[in-house]
CSV table of C-alpha atoms and ligand atoms in Angstrom, one decimal:
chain,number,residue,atom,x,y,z
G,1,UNK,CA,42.9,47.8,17.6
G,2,UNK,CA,39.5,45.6,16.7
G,3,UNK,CA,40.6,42.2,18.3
G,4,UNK,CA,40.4,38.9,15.6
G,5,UNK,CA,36.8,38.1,16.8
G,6,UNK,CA,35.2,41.4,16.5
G,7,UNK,CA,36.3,41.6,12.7
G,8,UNK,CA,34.6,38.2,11.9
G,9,UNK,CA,31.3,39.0,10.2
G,10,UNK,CA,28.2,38.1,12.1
G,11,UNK,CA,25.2,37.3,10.1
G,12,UNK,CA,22.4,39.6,11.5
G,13,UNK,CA,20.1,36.7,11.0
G,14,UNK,CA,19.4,33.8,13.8
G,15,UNK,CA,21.4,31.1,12.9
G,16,UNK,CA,20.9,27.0,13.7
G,17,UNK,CA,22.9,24.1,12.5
G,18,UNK,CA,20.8,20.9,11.7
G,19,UNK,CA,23.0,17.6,11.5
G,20,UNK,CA,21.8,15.0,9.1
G,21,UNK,CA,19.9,17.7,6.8
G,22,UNK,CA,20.5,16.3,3.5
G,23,UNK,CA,17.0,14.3,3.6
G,24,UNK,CA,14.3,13.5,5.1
G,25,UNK,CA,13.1,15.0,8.7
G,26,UNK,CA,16.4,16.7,9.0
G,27,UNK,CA,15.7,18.4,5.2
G,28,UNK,CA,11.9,19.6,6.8
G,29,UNK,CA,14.0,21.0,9.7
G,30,UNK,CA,16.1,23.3,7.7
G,31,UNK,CA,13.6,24.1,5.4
G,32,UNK,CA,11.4,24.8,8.6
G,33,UNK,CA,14.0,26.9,10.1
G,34,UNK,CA,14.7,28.9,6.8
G,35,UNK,CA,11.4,29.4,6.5
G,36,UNK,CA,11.2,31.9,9.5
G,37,UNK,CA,13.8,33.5,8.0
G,38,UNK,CA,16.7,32.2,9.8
G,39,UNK,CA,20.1,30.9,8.3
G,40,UNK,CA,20.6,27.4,7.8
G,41,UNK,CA,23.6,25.3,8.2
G,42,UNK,CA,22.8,21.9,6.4
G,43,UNK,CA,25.1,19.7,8.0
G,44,UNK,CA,26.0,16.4,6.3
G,45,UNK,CA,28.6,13.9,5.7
G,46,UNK,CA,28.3,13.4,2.0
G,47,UNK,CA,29.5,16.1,-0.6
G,48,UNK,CA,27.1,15.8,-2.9
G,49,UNK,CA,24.0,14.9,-0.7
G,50,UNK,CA,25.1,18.1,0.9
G,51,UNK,CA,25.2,20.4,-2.2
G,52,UNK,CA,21.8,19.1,-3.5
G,53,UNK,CA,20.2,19.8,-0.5
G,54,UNK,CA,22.0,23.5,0.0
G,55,UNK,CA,20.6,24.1,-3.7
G,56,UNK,CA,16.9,22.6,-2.7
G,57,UNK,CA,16.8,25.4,0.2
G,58,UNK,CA,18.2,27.8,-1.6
G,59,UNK,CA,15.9,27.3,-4.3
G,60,UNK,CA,12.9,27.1,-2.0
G,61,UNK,CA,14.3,30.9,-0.6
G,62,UNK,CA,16.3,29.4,2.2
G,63,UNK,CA,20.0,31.2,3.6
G,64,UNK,CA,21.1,28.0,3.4
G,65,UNK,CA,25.1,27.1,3.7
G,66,UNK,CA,26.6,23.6,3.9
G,67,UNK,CA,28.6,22.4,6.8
G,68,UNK,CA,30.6,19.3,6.3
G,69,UNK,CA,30.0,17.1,9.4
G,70,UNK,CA,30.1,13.1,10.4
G,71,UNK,CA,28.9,13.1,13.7
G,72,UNK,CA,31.4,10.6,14.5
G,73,UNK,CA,34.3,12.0,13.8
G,74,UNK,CA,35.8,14.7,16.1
G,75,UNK,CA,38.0,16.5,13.5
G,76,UNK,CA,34.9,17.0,11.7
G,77,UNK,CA,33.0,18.1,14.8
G,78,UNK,CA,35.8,20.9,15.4
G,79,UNK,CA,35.9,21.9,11.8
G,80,UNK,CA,32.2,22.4,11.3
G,81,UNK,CA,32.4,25.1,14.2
G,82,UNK,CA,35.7,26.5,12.7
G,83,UNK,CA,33.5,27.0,9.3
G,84,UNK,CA,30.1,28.4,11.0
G,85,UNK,CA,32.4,30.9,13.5
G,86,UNK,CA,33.7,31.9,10.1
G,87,UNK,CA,31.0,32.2,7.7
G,88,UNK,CA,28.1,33.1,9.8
G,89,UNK,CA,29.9,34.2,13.1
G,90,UNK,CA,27.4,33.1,15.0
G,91,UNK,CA,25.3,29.8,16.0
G,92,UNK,CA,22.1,30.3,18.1
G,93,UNK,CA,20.2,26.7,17.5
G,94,UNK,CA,21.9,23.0,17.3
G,95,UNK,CA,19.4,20.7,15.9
G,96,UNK,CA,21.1,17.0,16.8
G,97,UNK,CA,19.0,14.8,13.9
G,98,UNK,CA,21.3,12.7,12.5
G,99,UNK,CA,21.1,9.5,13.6
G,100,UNK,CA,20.8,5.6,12.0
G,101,UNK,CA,18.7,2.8,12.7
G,102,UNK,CA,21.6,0.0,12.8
G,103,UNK,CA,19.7,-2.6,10.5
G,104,UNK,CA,17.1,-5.2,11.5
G,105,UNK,CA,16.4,-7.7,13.1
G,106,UNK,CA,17.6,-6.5,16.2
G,107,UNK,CA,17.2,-9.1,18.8
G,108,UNK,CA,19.1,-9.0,21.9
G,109,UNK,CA,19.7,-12.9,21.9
G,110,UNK,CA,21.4,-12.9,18.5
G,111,UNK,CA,22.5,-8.8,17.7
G,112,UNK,CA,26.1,-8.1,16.7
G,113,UNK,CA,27.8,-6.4,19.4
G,114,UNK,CA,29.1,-4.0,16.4
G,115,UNK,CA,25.6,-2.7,15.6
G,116,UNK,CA,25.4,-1.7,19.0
G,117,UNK,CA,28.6,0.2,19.2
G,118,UNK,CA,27.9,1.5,15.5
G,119,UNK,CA,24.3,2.7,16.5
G,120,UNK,CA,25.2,4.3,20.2
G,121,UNK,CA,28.3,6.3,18.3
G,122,UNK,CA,26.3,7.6,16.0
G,123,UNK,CA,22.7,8.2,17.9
G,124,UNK,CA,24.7,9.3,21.3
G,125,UNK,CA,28.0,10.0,21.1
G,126,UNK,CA,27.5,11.9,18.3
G,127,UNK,CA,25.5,14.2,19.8
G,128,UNK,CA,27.6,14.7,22.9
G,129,UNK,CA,30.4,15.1,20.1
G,130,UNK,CA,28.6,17.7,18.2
G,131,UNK,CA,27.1,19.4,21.0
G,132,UNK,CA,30.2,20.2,22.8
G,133,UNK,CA,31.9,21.4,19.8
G,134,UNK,CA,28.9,23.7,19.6
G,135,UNK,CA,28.8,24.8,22.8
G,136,UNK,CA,31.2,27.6,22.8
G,137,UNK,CA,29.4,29.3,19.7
G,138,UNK,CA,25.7,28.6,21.5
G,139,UNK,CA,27.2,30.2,24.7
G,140,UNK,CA,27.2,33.4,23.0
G,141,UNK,CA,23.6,33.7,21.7
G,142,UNK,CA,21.0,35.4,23.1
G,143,UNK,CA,18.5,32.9,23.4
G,144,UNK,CA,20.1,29.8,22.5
G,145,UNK,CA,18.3,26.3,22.5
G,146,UNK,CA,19.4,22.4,21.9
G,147,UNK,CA,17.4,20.2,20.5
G,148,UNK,CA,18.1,16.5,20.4
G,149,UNK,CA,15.7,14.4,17.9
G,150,UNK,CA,15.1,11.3,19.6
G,151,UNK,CA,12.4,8.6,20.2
G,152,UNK,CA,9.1,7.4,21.8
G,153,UNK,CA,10.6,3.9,21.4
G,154,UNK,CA,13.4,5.3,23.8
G,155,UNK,CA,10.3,5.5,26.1
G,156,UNK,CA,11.0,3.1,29.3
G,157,UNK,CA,7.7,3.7,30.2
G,158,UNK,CA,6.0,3.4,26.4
G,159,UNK,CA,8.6,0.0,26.0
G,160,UNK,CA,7.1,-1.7,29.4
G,161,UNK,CA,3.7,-1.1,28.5
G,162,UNK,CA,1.4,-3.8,27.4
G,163,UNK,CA,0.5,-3.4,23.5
G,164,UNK,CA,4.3,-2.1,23.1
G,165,UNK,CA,4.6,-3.6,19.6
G,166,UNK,CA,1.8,-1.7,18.4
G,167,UNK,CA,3.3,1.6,19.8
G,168,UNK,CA,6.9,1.2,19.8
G,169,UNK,CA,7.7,-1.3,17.2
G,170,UNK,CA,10.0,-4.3,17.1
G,171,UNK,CA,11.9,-5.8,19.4
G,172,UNK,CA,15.3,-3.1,18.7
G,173,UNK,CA,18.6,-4.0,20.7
G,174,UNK,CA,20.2,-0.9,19.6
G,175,UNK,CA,18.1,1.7,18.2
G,176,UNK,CA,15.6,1.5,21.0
G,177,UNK,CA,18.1,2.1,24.3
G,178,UNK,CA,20.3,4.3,22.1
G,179,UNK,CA,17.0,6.7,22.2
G,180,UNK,CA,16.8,6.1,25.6
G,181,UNK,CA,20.7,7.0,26.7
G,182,UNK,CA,20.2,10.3,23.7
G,183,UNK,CA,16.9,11.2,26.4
G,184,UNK,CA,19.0,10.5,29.7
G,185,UNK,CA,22.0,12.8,28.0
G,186,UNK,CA,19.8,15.4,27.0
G,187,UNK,CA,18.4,15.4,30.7
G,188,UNK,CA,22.5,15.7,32.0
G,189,UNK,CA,23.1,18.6,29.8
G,190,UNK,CA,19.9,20.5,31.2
G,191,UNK,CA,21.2,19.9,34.5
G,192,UNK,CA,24.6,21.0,33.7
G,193,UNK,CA,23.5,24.3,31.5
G,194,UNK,CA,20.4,24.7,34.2
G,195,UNK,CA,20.9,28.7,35.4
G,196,UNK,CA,22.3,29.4,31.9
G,197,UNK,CA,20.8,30.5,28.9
G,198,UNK,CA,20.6,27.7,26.8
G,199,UNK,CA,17.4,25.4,27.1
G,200,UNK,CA,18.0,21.6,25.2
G,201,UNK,CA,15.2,19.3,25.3
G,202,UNK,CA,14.5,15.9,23.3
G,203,UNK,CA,11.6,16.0,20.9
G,204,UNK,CA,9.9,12.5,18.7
G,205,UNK,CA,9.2,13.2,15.3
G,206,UNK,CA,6.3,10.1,15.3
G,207,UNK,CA,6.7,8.0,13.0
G,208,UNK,CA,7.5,9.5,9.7
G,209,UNK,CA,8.2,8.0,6.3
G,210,UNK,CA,11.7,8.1,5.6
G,211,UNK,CA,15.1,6.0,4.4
G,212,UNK,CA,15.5,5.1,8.3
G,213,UNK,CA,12.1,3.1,8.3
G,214,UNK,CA,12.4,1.8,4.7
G,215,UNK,CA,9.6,4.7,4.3
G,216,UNK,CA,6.8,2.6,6.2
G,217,UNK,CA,5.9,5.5,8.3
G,218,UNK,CA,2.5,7.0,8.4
G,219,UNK,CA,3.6,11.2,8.6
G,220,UNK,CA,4.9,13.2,6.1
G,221,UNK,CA,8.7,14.7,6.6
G,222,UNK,CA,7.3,17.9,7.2
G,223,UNK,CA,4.8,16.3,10.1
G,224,UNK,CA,8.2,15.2,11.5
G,225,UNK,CA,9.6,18.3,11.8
G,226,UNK,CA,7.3,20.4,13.5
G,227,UNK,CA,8.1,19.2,17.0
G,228,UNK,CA,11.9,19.7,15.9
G,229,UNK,CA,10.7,23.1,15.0
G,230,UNK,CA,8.9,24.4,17.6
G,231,UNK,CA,11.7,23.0,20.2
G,232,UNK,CA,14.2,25.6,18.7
G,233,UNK,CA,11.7,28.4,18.5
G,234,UNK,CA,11.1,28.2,22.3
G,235,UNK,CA,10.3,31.3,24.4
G,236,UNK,CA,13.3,32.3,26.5
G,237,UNK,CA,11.1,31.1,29.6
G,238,UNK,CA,9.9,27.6,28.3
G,239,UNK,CA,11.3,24.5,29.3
G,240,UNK,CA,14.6,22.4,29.6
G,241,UNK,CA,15.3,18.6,30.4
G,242,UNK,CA,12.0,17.8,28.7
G,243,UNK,CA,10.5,15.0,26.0
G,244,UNK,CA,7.6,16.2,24.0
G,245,UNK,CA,5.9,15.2,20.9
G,246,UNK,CA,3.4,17.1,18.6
G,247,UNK,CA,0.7,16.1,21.6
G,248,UNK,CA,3.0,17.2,24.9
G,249,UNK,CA,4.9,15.1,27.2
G,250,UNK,CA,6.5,11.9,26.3
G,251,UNK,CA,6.8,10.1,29.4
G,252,UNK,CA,10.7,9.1,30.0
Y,1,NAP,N1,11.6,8.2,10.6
Y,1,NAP,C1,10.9,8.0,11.8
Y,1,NAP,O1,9.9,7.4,11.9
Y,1,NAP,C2,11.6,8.5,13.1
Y,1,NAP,C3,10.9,8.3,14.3
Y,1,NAP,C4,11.4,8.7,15.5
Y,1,NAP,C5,12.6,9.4,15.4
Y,1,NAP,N2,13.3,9.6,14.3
Y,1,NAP,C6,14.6,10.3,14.3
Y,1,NAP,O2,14.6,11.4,13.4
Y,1,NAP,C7,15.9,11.7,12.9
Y,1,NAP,C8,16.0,11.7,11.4
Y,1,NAP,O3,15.7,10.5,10.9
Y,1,NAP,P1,15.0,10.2,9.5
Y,1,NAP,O4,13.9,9.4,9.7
Y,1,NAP,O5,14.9,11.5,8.8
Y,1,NAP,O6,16.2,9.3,8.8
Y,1,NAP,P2,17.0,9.4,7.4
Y,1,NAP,O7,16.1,9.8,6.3
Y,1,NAP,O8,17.7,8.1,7.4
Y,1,NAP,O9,18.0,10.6,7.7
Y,1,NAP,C9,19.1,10.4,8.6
Y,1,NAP,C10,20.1,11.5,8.4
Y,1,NAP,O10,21.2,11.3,9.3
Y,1,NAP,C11,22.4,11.4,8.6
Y,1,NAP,N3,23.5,10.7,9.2
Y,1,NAP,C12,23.6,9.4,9.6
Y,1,NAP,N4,24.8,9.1,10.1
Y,1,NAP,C13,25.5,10.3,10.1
Y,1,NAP,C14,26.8,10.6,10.4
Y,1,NAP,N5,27.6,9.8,11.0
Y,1,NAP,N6,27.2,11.9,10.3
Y,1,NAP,C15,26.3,12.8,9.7
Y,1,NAP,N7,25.1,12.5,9.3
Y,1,NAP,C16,24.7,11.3,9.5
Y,1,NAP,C17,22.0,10.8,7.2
Y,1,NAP,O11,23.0,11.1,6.3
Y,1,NAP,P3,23.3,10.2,5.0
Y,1,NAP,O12,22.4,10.6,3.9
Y,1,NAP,O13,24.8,10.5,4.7
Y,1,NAP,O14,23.2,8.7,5.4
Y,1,NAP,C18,20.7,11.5,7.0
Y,1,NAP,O15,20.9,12.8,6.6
Y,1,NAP,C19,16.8,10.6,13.6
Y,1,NAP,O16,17.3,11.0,14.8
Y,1,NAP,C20,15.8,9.5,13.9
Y,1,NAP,O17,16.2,8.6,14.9
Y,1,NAP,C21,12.8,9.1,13.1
């Protein structure tokens, strides 16, 4: 008798999950990742936002599905993998993009504690939240591949560098470090899943115009995404525990 998994239907195509797709660099991703012909689970916390942005792919020829998902909340976490194990039976990329900027000013003299916690849930805990509830699906892939959107102002190195405020913006309490702690998780979980599989690296977008920056950035959406892009296309022999940008190697 065909045991409970094997009569789930598996969607021949590759399948990824990108959280925070219902705009901006998280939209490009999906639309990037449908674009190669792969299936597409839009993952967001707002019904509507959600459903608009399912119909947008859809319309622009993506196999788009929704996936109902607040990174912070665990029952959501578990029942986003319940719904992908049972519409697409299968989940080969996890695109962790959903993050938020907290609010500025951020200085470390005068921040609410709150923000902090607010910022670090979402940005970090999130991910762990997300990726873990993943995890058993991703195990089962082929080739499967983690990537965490982060930062280059989580950049120790970029941060202590004279000129920072040109290259890494203002003074941020909590967006900043919470890019930092998403790069020093991203480099635990390679060491964990190191002789598996499953390669997970960190990738910075540059800075794009979106709703997180009050659109001040200089680089389209789609710009954004390519890095996001290429991360979950890697070859089964490219690299884990890493931090690149469209030009290489971020420096930690
Ligand atoms: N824009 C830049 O210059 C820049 C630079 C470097 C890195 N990044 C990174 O790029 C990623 C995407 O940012 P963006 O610029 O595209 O910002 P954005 O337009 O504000 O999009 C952020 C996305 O995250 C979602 N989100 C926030 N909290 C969530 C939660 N609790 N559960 C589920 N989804 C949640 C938002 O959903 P709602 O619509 O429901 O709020 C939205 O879809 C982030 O990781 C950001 O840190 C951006």
């Amino acid at each position: 008798m065909a045991s409970e998994g094997s009569m789930v239907p598996m969607r021949e195509r590759t399948t990824a999950l990108v959280t925070g797709a219902n705009k901006g660099i998280g939209y490009e991703i999906a639309a990037g990742l449908g674009a190669l012909g792969w299936s597409v689970g839009v993952g967001a916390r707002d019904d509507q936002r959600r459903e608009a942005a399912v119909e947008r792919l859809r319309a622009a020829g993506v196999d788009a599905f929704g996936v109902p998902l607040d990174v912070t909340d665990d029952a959501s976490a578990t029942a986003a993998a319940r719904l992908i194990e049972d519409q697409a039976g299968r989940l080969d990329v996890l695109v962790n993009n959903a993050a938020i900027a907290g609010g500025m000013p951020q200085e470390p003299s005068s921040v609410d504690p709150a923000t902090v916690r607010a910022v670090v849930e979402t940005n970090v805990i999130g991910v762990i939240r997300v990726t873990n509830a993943m995890l058993p699906l991703l195990r089962r892939s082929a080739s499967p591949r983690i990537v965490n959107v982060s930062s280059s102002v989580g950049s120790l190195t970029r941060q202590s560098e004279p000129g920072a405020e040109q290259t890494t913006g203002p003074v941020a309490v909590a967006y900043a470090p919470s890019k930092t702690f998403l790069n020093a998780v991203t480099l635990q979980y390679a060491r964990e899943l190191s002789g598996t599989n499953i390669l997970i690296n960190a990738g910075c977008p540059g800075y794009v115009a979106t709703d997180l920056n009050g659109f001040r950035g200089v680089r389209s959406p789609e710009q954004g995404a390519a890095i996001a892009v290429k991360l979950a296309t890697l070859p089964d022999d490219g690299p884990t525990g890493r931090f690149f940008d469209d030009a290489g190697i971020v420096p930690w």
